[in-house]
Each structure stands twice: as structure tokens, then as C-alpha cells.
mmCIF file of C-alpha atoms and ligand atoms in Angstrom:
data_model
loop_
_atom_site.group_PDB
_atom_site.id
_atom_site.type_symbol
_atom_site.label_atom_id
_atom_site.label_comp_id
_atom_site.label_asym_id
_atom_site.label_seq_id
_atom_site.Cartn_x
_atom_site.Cartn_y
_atom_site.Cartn_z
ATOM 1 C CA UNK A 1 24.158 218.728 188.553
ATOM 2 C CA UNK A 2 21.602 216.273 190.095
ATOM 3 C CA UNK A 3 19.815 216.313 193.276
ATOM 4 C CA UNK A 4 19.197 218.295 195.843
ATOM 5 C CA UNK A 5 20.419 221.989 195.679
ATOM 6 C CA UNK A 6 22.108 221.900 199.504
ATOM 7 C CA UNK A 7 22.249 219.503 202.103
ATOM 8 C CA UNK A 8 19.416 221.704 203.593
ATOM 9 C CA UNK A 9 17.264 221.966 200.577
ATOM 10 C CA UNK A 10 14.255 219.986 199.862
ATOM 11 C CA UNK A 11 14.120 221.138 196.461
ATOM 12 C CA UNK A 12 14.744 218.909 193.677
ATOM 13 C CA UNK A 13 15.684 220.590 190.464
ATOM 14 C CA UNK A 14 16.477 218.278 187.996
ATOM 15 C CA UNK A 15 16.517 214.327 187.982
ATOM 16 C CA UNK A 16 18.792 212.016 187.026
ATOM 17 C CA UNK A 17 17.324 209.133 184.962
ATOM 18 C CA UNK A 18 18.442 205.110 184.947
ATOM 19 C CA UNK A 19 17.658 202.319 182.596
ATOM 20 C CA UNK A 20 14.649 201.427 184.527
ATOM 21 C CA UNK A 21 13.293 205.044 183.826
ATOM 22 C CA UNK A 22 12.869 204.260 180.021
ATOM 23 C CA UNK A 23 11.393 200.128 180.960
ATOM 24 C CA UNK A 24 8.010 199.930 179.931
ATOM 25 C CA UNK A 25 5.982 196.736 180.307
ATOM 26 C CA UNK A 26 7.402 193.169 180.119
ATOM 27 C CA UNK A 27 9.138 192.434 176.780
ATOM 28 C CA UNK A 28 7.412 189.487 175.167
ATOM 29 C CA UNK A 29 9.319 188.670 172.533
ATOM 30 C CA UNK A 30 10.303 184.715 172.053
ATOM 31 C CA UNK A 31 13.628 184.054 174.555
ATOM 32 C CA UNK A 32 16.767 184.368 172.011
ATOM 33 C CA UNK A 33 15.096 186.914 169.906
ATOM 34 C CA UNK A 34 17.164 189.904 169.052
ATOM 35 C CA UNK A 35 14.583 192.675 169.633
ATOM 36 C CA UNK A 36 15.563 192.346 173.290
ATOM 37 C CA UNK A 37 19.130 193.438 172.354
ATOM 38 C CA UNK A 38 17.445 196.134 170.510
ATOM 39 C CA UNK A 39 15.356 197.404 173.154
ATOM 40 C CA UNK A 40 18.183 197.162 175.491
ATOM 41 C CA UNK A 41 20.845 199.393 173.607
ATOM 42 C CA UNK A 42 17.828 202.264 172.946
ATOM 43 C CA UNK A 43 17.274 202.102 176.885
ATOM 44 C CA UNK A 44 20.974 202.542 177.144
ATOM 45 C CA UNK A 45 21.210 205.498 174.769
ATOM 46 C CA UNK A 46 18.699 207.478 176.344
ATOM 47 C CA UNK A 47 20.133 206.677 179.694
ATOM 48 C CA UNK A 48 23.382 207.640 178.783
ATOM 49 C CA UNK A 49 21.654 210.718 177.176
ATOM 50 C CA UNK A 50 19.696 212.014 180.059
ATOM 51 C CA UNK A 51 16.693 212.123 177.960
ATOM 52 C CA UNK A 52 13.652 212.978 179.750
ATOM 53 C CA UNK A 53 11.492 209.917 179.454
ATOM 54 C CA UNK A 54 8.693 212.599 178.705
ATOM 55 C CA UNK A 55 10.203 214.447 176.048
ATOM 56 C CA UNK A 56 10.766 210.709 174.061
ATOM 57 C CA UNK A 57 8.207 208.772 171.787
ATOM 58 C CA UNK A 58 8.453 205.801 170.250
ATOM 59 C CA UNK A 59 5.730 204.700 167.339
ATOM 60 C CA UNK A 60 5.471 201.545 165.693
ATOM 61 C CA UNK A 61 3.503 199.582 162.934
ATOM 62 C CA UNK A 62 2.806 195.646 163.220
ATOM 63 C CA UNK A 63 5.226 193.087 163.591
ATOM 64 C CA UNK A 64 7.064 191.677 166.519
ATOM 65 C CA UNK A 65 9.573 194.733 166.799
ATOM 66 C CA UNK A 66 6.358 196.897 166.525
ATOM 67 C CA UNK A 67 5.499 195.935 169.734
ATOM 68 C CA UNK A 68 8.611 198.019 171.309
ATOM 69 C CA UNK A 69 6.578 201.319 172.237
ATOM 70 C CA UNK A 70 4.739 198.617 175.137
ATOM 71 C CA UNK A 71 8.135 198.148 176.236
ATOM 72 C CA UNK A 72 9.656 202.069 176.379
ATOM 73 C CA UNK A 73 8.763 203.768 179.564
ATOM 74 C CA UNK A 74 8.456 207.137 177.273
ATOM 75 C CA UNK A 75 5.240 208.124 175.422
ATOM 76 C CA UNK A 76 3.977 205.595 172.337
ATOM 77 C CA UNK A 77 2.020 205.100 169.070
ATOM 78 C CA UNK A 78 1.387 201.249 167.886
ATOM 79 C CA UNK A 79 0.345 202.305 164.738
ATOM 80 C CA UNK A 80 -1.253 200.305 161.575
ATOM 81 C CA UNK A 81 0.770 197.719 159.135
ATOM 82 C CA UNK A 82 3.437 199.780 157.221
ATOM 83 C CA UNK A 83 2.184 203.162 158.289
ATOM 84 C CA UNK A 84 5.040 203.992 161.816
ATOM 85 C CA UNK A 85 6.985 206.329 159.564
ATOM 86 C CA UNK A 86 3.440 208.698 158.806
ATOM 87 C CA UNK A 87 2.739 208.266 162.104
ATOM 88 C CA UNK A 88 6.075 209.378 163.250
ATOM 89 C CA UNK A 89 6.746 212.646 160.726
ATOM 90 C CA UNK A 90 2.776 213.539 161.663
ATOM 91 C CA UNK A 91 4.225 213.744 165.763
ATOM 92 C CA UNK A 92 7.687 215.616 164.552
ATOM 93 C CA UNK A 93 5.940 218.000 162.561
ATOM 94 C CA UNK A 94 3.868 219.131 165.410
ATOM 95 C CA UNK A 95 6.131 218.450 168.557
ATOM 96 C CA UNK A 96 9.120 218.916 167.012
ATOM 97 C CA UNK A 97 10.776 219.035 170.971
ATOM 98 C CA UNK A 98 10.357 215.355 171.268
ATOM 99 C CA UNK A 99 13.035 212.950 169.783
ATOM 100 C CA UNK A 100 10.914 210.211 167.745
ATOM 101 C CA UNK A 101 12.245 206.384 167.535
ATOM 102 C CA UNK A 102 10.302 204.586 164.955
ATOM 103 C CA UNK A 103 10.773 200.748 165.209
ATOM 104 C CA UNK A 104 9.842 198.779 161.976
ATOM 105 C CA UNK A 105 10.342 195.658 160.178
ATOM 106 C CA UNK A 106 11.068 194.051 156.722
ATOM 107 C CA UNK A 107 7.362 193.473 156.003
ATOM 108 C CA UNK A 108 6.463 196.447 157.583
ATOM 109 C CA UNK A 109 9.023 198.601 156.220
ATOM 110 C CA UNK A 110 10.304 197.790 152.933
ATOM 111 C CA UNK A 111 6.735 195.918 151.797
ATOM 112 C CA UNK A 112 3.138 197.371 153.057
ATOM 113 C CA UNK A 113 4.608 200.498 153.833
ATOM 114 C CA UNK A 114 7.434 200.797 150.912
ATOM 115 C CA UNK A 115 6.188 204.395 149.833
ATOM 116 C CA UNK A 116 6.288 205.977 153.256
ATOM 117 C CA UNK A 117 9.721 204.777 153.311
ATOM 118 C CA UNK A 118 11.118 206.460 150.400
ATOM 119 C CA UNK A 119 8.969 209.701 151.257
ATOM 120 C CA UNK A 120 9.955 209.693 154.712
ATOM 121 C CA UNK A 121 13.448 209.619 154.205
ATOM 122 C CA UNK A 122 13.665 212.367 151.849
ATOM 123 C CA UNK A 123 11.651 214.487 154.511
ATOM 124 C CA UNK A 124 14.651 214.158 156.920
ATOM 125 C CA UNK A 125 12.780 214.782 160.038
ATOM 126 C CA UNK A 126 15.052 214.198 163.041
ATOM 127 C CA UNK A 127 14.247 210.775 164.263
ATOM 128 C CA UNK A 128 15.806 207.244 164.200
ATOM 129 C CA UNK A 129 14.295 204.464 162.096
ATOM 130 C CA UNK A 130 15.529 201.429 163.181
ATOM 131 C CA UNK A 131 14.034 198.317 161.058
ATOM 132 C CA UNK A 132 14.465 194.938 162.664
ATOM 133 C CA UNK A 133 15.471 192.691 159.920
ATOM 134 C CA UNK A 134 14.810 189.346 160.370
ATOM 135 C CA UNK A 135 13.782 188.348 156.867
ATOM 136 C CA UNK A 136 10.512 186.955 157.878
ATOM 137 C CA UNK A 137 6.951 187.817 158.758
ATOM 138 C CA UNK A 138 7.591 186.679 162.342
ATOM 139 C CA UNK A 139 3.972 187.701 164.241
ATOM 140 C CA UNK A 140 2.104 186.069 161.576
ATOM 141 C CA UNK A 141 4.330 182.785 161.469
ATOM 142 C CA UNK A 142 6.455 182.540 159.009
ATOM 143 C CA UNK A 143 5.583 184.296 155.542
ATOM 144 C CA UNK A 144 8.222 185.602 152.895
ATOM 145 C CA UNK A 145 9.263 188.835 153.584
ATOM 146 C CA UNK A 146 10.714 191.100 150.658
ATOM 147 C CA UNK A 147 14.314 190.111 152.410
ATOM 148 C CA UNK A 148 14.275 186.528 152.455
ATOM 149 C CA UNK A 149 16.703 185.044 150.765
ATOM 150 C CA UNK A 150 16.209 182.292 147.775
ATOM 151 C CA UNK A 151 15.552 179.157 148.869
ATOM 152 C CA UNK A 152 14.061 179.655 152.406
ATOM 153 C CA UNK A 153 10.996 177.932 152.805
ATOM 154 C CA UNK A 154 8.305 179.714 154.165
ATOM 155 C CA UNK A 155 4.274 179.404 154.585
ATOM 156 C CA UNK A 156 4.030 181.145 150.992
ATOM 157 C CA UNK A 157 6.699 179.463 149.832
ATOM 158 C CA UNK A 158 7.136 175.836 150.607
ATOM 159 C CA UNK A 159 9.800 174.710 148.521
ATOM 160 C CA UNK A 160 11.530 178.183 148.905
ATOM 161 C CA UNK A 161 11.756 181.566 148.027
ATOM 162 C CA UNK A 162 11.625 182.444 144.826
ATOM 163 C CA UNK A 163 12.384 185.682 143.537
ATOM 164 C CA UNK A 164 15.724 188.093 144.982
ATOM 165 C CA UNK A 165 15.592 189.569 148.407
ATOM 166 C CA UNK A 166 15.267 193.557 148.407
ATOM 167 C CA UNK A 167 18.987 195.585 149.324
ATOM 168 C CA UNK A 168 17.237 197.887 151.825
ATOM 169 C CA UNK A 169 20.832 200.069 151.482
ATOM 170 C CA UNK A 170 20.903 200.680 147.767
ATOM 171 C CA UNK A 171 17.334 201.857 147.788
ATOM 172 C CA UNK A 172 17.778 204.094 150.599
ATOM 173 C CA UNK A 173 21.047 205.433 149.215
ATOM 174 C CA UNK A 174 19.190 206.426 146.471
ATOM 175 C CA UNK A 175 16.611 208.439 147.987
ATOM 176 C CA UNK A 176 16.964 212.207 147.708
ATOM 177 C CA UNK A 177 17.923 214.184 151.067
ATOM 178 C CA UNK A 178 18.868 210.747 152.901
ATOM 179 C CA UNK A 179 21.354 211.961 155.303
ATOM 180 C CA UNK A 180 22.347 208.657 158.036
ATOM 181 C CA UNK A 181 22.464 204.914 156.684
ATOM 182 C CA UNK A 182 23.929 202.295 158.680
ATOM 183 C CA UNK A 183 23.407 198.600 159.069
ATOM 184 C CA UNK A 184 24.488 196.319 162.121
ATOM 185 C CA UNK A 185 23.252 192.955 163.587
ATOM 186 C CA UNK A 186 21.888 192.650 166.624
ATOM 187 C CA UNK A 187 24.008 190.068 168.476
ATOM 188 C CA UNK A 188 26.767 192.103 169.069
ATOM 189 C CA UNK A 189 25.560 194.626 171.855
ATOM 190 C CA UNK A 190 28.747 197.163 171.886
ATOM 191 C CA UNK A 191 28.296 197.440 168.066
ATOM 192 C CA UNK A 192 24.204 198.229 168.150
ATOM 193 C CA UNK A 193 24.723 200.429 171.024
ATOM 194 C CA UNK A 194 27.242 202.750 169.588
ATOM 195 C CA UNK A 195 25.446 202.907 166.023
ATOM 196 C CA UNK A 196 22.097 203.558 168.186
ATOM 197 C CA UNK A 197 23.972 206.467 169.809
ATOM 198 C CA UNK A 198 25.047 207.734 166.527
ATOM 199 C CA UNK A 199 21.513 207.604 165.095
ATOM 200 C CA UNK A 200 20.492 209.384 168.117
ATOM 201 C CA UNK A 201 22.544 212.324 167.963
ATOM 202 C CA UNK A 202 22.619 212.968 164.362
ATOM 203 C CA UNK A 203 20.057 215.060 163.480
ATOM 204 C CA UNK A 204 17.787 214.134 160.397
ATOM 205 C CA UNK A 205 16.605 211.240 159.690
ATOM 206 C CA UNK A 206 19.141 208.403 160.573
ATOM 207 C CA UNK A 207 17.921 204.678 158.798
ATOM 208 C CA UNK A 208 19.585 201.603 160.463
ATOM 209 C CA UNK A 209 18.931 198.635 159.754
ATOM 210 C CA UNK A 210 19.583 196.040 162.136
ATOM 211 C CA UNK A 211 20.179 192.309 160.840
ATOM 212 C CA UNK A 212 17.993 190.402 163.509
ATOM 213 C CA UNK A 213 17.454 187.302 164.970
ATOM 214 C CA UNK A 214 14.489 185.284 164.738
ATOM 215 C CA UNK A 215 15.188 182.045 166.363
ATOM 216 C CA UNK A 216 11.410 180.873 165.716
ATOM 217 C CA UNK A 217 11.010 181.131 161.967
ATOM 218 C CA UNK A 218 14.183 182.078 160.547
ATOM 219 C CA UNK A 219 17.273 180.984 162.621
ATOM 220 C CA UNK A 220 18.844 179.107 159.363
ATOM 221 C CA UNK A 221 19.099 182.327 158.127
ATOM 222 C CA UNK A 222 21.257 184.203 161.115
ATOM 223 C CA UNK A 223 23.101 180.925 162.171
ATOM 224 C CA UNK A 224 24.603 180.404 158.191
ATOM 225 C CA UNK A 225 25.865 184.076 158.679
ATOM 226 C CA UNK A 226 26.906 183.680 162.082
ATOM 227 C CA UNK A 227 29.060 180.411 161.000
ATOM 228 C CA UNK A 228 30.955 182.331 158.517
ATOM 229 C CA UNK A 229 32.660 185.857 160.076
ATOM 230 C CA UNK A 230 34.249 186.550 156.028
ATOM 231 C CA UNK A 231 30.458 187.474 155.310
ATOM 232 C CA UNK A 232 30.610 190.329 157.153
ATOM 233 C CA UNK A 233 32.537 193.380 156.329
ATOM 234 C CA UNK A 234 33.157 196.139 158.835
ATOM 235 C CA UNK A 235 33.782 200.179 158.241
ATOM 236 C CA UNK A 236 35.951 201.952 159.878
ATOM 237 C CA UNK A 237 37.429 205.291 159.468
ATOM 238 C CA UNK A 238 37.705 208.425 161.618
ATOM 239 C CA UNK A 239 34.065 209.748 160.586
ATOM 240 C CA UNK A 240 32.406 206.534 161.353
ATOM 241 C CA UNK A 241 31.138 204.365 164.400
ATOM 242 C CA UNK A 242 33.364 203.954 167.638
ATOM 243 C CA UNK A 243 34.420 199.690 167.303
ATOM 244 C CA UNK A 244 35.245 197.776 170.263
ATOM 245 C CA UNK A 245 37.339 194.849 170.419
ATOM 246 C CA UNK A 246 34.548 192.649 170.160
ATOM 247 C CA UNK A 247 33.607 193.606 166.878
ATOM 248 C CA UNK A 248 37.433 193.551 165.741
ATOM 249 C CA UNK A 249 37.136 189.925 166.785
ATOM 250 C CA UNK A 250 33.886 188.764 165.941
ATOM 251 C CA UNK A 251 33.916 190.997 162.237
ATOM 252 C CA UNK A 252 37.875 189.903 160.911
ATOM 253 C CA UNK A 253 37.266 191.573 157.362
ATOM 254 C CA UNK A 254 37.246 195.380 157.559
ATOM 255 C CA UNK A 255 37.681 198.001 154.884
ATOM 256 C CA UNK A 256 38.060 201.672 155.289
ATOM 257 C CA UNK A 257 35.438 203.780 154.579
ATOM 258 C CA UNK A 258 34.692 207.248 154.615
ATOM 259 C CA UNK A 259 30.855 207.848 155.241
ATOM 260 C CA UNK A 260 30.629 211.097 153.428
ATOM 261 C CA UNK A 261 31.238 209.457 150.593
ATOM 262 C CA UNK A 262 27.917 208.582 148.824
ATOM 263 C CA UNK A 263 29.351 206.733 145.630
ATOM 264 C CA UNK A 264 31.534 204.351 147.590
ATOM 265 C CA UNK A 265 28.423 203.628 150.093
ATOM 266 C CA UNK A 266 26.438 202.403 147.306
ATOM 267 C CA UNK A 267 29.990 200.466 146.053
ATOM 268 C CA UNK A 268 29.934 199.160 149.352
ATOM 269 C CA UNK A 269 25.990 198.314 149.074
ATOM 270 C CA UNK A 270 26.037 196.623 145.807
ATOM 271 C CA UNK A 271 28.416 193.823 146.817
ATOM 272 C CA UNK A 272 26.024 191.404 148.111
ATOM 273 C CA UNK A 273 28.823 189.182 148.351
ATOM 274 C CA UNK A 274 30.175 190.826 152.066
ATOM 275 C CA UNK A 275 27.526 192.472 154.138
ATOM 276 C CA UNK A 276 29.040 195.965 155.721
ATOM 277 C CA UNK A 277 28.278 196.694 159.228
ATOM 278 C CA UNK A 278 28.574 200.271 160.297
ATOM 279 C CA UNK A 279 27.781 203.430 159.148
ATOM 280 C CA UNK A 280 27.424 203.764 155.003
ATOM 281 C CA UNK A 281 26.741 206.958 154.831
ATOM 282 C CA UNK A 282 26.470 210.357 156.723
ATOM 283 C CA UNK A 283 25.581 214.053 155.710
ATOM 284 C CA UNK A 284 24.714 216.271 158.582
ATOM 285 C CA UNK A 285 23.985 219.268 156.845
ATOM 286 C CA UNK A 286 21.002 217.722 154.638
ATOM 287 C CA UNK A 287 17.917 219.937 155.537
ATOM 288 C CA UNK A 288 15.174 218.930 158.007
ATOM 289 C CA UNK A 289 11.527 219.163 156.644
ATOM 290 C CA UNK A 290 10.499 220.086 160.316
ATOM 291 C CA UNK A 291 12.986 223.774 160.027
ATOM 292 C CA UNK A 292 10.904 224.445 156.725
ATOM 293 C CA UNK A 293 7.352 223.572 158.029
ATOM 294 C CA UNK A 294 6.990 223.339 161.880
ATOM 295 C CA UNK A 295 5.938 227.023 162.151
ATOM 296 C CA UNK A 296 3.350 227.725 164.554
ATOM 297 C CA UNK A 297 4.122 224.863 167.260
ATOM 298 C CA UNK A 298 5.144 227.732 170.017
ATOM 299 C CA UNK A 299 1.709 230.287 169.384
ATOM 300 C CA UNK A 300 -0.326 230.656 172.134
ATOM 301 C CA UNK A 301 -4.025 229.376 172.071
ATOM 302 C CA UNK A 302 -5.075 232.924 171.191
ATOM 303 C CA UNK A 303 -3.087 233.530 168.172
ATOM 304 C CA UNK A 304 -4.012 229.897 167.010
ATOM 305 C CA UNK A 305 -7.615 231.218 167.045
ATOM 306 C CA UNK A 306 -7.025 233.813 165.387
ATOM 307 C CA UNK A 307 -4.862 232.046 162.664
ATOM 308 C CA UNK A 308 -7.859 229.739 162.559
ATOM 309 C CA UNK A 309 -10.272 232.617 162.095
ATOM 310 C CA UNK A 310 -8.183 234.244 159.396
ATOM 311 C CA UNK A 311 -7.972 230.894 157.555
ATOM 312 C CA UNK A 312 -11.845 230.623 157.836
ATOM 313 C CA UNK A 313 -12.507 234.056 157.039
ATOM 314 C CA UNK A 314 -11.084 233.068 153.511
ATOM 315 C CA UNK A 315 -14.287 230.643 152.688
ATOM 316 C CA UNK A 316 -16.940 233.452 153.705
ATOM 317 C CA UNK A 317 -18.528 234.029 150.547
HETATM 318 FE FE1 SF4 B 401 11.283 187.415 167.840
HETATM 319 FE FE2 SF4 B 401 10.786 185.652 165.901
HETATM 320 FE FE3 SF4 B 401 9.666 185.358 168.320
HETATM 321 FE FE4 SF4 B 401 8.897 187.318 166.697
HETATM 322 S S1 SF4 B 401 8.651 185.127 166.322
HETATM 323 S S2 SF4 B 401 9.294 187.515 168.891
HETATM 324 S S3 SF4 B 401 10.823 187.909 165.695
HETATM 325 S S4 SF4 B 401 11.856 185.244 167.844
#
């Protein structure tokens, strides 16, 4: 119940919060570029989720998506290239209370910051890692990324990448303890919202990666996909994401798949040939690193003393 308590009352007891409640500054991102969609369907989640804009962080690395914690109206860490997932485990381990969004990219992600990936993921602290995909290095103009495809030229690569892009799903299907992996693009907002939501409320670590438009540096790359809906491959099934009729429409190949099923997410990973949207894979009862190790976060500032004390105690020779 929001509001006041009686028409004669003066006393607010609890709030209810809009959109504009989780707006932080400005977004400058180019026009066209899909982190706006992005930002938009994490404003509506948290809306729709009553979160207490104080009780939410977001933390970032460097990129253009890493610029999203200017753009939250919650608390925020712009980190250091490839380092938003240390950043973010280092704030859930101590304030395990607050929900933790961690917005990434392909460079910052799956290249300079490759190891925290694989080590954060295993940790399976609750949080949601989205990683805007837009198979370029974007703030620093137009660089291969470890997703671009062969063939696209780039400022390392004039005459075209060279070597196989990275399958950010297979790798993360293989990491021990990974509990949520989904993938989605950005440019269909009903889609992104309800996999957002779906991050949100499962609790571990949930990985999506969002297939994002760059209209700057790598719009050849989104428009060939766009032009050609038999790319794209959508699950469905009772256990997985809620799908509107715009996604029916827009995504004509589906398939049926069950998301506790780990061996038929990576089947469904390996063929590069489609690319699934929607949620690969799901196991809510992996364990939380936070339940094992967040243990002290609700002592009071005289039994951390004394904790401290004890701990120094042990180097008195
Ligand atoms: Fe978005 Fe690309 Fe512009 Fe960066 S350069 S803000 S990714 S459109």
C-alpha cells in the first residue's frame, strides 16, 4: 500500500517509485544505438519491481555500455577496462542487500577482462551481467573485438577480420556453477524486457548477452542479421521467457527448449548456423558464493572491533 496512511495522516510510509526514479543523467550514447533500449528495459524492471533506487547499484568497466551507471538514478561504480565483474562480486560480498547490475561489453567482457568472467560466473553471486554485444570496440572507434565476425574491416584490421569470433554461450555453458544464460538483441523491447526481468529475479548470477546495435562502427553487422529473420532461432517452452507477439513475428523459426537442460543448451550454442534468443539455460538451485562467505555484514561496530582485535592479536609475537 502506497501513500499516505489516512486521509488525515501526514505520514508517508512507503513510496511508490516511477521510471524517472531510476533516470540518472542524460544518456549519451550515438541516436540509434541500442544501449538506450537497454537502459530503458532495466529502468522498467526495477520500476515494475518497486526496487528502492537506494538499495540498487550498477558498476561498469569501459566501453560505451560502461557508461550506464551515469545514466541509473541508483548508486554506481565506473570501474577500470575488463575489471566490472571484480568490482561487482567485491560490493555483493559485502552488501549483499543490494541487487548488483553489471553492464559490460565484448572487449570488456570476453577480452581484457576474460578471467574475471569465467571466475565470476562460477562464484554465482546474485547479480545480472548483461554484456552489450556489438562486436566492436565502439568508444575507441572501431577496433576488432573478440566477436567480430570474419571479414569486417576494422582499424586493426583493414581488409577484415581474420581469425573466428568467440561463442560467448559455449564458454559460459561450460563454466562450473553457471546457473542463468540467455541471449537476446536489443531491438526488440518486449523481448529484452522480459529476459531483463528474468535475470532480475533469478537469484545467482544470471549472464545475458544482448546482441547490440552499433549504428556508428558496426551497423553491417546488425542490418545483415536484421535482413534475414531464419538467422534467428527462438526458445520457447513452459520454463523459459514470456514471448509476445512481436517476437513470434519478428523471430519465425522457433524450437522448443527446455532450459534445465544443460546438454541441449550447448546443442543449441554450437550451431552457429541459427542464433537462439531466449533463455539457454537455467538452474536455480546452484549455490551463491555470497550464502558461503558474506558472514559478518550484520555485526555491529563493536563486535567488528573486536573481530579485528582477535585477528590482530594472532601476529603479537
Ligand atoms: Fe553506441 Fe556505437 Fe555510438 Fe558507442 S559508438 S554509443 S556503441 S552507436
Amino acid at each position: 500500500m502506497f501513500g499516505l496512511k489516512a486521509d488525515w495522516s501526514t505520514e508517508v510510509f512507503d513510496r511508490y517509485f516511477t521510471i524517472g526514479d531510476y533516470a540518472g543523467g542524460e544518456a549519451r550514447w550515438c541516436p540509434g544505438c541500442g544501449d538506450h533500449a537497454v537502459l530503458s528495459a532495466a529502468h522498467r524492471v526495477l520500476r515494475d519491481e518497486q526496487q528502492k533506487p537506494e538499495l540498487s547499484v550498477c558498476v561498469s568497466g569501459i566501453g560505451c555500455s560502461s557508461r550506464m551507471p551515469h545514466y541509473m538514478g541508483t548508486y554506481g561504480f565506473h570501474g577500470l577496462h575488463g575489471r566490472a565483474l571484480p568490482v561487482a562480486c567485491g560490493v555483493k560480498s559485502r552488501r549483499p542487500d543490494l541487487d548488483v547490475w553489471v553492464a559490460t561489453g565484448d572487449g570488456d567482457c570476453f577480452s581484457i577482462g576474460a578471467g574475471h568472467w569465467l571466475h565470476a560466473l562460477r562464484y554465482n553471486m546474485n547479480m545480472v551481467v548483461m554484456v552489450f554485444d556489438n562486436a566492436i570496440y565502439g568508444l575507441t572507434k572501431a577496433q576488432t573485438s573478440p566477436t567480430t565476425p570474419v571479414g569486417f574491416k576494422t582499424n586493426t584490421h583493414p581488409t577484415g577480420a581474420i581469425i573466428a569470433p568467440h561463442n560467448p554461450l559455449t564458454v559460459t555453458l561450460g563454466i562450473t556453477n553457471v546457473s542463468f544464460v540467455a541471449q537476446v538483441v536489443d531491438w526488440n523491447p518486449p523481448l529484452l524486457f522480459e529476459t531483463l526481468k528474468a535475470a532480475y529475479r533469478h537469484r545467482g548470477t544470471s549472464f545475458v548477452r544482448i546482441i547490440q546495435r552499433c549504428p556508428v562502427y558496426s551497423d553491417k553487422v546488425v542490418k545483415e542479421l536484421q535482413s534475414d529473420p531464419s538467422r534467428f532461432l527462438l526458445l520457447q517452452h513452459e520454463k523459459g521467457l514470456a514471448v509476445d507477439d512481436s517476437a513470434l513475428r519478428q523471430f519465425p523459426e522457433r524450437t522448443e527448449h527446455d532450459p534445465s537442460d544443460l546438454g541441449r543448451a550447448f546443442q543449441v550454442a554450437l550451431d552457429e548456423s541459427r542464433i537462439p534468443l531466449g533463455l539457454l539455460y537455467h538452474n536455480p538451485a546452484a549455490p551463491c558464493y555470497e550464502d558461503m562467505s558474506s558472514q559478518g555484514t550484520d555485526f555491529t561496530p563493536e563486535q567488528r572491533l573486536a573481530g579485528l582485535e582477535t585477528v590482530l592479536d594472532r601476529l603479537t609475537i
